[in-house]
mmCIF file of C-alpha atoms in Angstrom:
data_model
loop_
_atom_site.group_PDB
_atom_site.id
_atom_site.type_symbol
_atom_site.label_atom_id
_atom_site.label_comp_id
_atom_site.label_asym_id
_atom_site.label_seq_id
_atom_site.Cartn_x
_atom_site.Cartn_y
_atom_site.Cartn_z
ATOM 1 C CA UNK A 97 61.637 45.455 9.634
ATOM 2 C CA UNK A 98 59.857 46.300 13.356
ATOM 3 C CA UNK A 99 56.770 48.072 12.532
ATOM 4 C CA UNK A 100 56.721 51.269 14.473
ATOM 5 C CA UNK A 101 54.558 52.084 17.236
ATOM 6 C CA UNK A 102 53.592 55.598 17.453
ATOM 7 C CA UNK A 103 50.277 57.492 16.898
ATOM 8 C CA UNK A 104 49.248 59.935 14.118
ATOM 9 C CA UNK A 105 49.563 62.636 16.876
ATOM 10 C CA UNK A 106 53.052 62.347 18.217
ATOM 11 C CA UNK A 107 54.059 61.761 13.929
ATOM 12 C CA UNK A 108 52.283 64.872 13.183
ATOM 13 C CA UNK A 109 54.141 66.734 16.115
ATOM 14 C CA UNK A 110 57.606 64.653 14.934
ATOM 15 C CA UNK A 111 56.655 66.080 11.518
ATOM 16 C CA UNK A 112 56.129 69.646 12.713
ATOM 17 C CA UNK A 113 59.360 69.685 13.930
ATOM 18 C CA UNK A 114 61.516 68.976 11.113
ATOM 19 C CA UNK A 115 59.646 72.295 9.631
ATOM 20 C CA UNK A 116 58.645 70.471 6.361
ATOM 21 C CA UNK A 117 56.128 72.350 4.073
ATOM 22 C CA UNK A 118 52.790 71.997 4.015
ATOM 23 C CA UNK A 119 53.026 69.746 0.885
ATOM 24 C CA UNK A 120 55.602 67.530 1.491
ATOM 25 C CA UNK A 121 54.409 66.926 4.871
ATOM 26 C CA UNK A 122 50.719 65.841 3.338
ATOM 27 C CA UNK A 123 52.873 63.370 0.996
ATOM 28 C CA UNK A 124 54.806 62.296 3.846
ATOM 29 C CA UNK A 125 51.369 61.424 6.253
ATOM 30 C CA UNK A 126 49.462 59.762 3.100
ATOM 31 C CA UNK A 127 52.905 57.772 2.310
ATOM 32 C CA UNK A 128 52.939 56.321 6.235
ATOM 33 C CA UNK A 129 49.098 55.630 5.740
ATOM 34 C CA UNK A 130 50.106 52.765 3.737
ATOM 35 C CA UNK A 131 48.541 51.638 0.102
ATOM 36 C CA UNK A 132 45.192 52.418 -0.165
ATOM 37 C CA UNK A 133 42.159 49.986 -1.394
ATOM 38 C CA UNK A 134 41.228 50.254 -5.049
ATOM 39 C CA UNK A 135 37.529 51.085 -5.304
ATOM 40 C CA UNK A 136 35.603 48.067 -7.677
ATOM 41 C CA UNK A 137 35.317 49.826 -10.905
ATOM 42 C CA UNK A 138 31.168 50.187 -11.528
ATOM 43 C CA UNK A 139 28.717 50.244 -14.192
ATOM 44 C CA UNK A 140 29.497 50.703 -17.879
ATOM 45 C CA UNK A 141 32.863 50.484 -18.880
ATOM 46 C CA UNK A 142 33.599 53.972 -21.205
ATOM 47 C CA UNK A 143 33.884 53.125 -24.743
ATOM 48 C CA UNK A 144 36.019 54.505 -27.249
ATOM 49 C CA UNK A 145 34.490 57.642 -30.038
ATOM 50 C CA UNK A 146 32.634 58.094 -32.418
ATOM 51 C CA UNK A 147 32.504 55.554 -35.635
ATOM 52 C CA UNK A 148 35.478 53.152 -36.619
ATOM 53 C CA UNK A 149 37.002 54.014 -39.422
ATOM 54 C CA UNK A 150 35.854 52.240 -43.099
ATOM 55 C CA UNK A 151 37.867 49.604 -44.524
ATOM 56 C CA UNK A 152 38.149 51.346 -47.601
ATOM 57 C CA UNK A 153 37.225 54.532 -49.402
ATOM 58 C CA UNK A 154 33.946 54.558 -50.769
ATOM 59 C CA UNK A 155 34.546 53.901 -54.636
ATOM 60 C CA UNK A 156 32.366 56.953 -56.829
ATOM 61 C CA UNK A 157 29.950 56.120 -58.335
ATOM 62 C CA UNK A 158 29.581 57.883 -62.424
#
């Protein structure tokens, strides 16, 4: 596929003109933009809560 020349004004105009909504024309532009970098994940991974559970129930004591 020929990558398309065109600038972000002339796609917004192009856009504009087809009288999309404001939504799907924001889904549209960020779709064109092409994928996006993944930040590097930082710090302290989260951990799962509170205790883990016992093995076993306590046995009572008489």
């Amino acid at each position: 596929m020929v990558p398309l020349a065109i600038n972000r004004g002339e796609l917004e105009q192009l856009i504009d003109n087809a009288g999309l909504g404001s939504r799907s024309r924001q889904k549209l532009l960020t779709a064109l933009e092409g994928p996006r970098e993944q930040p590097k994940a930082r710090g302290r991974k989260s951990k799962g809560h509170g205790a883990p559970a016992p093995d076993r129930r306590p046995v009572p004591t008489i």
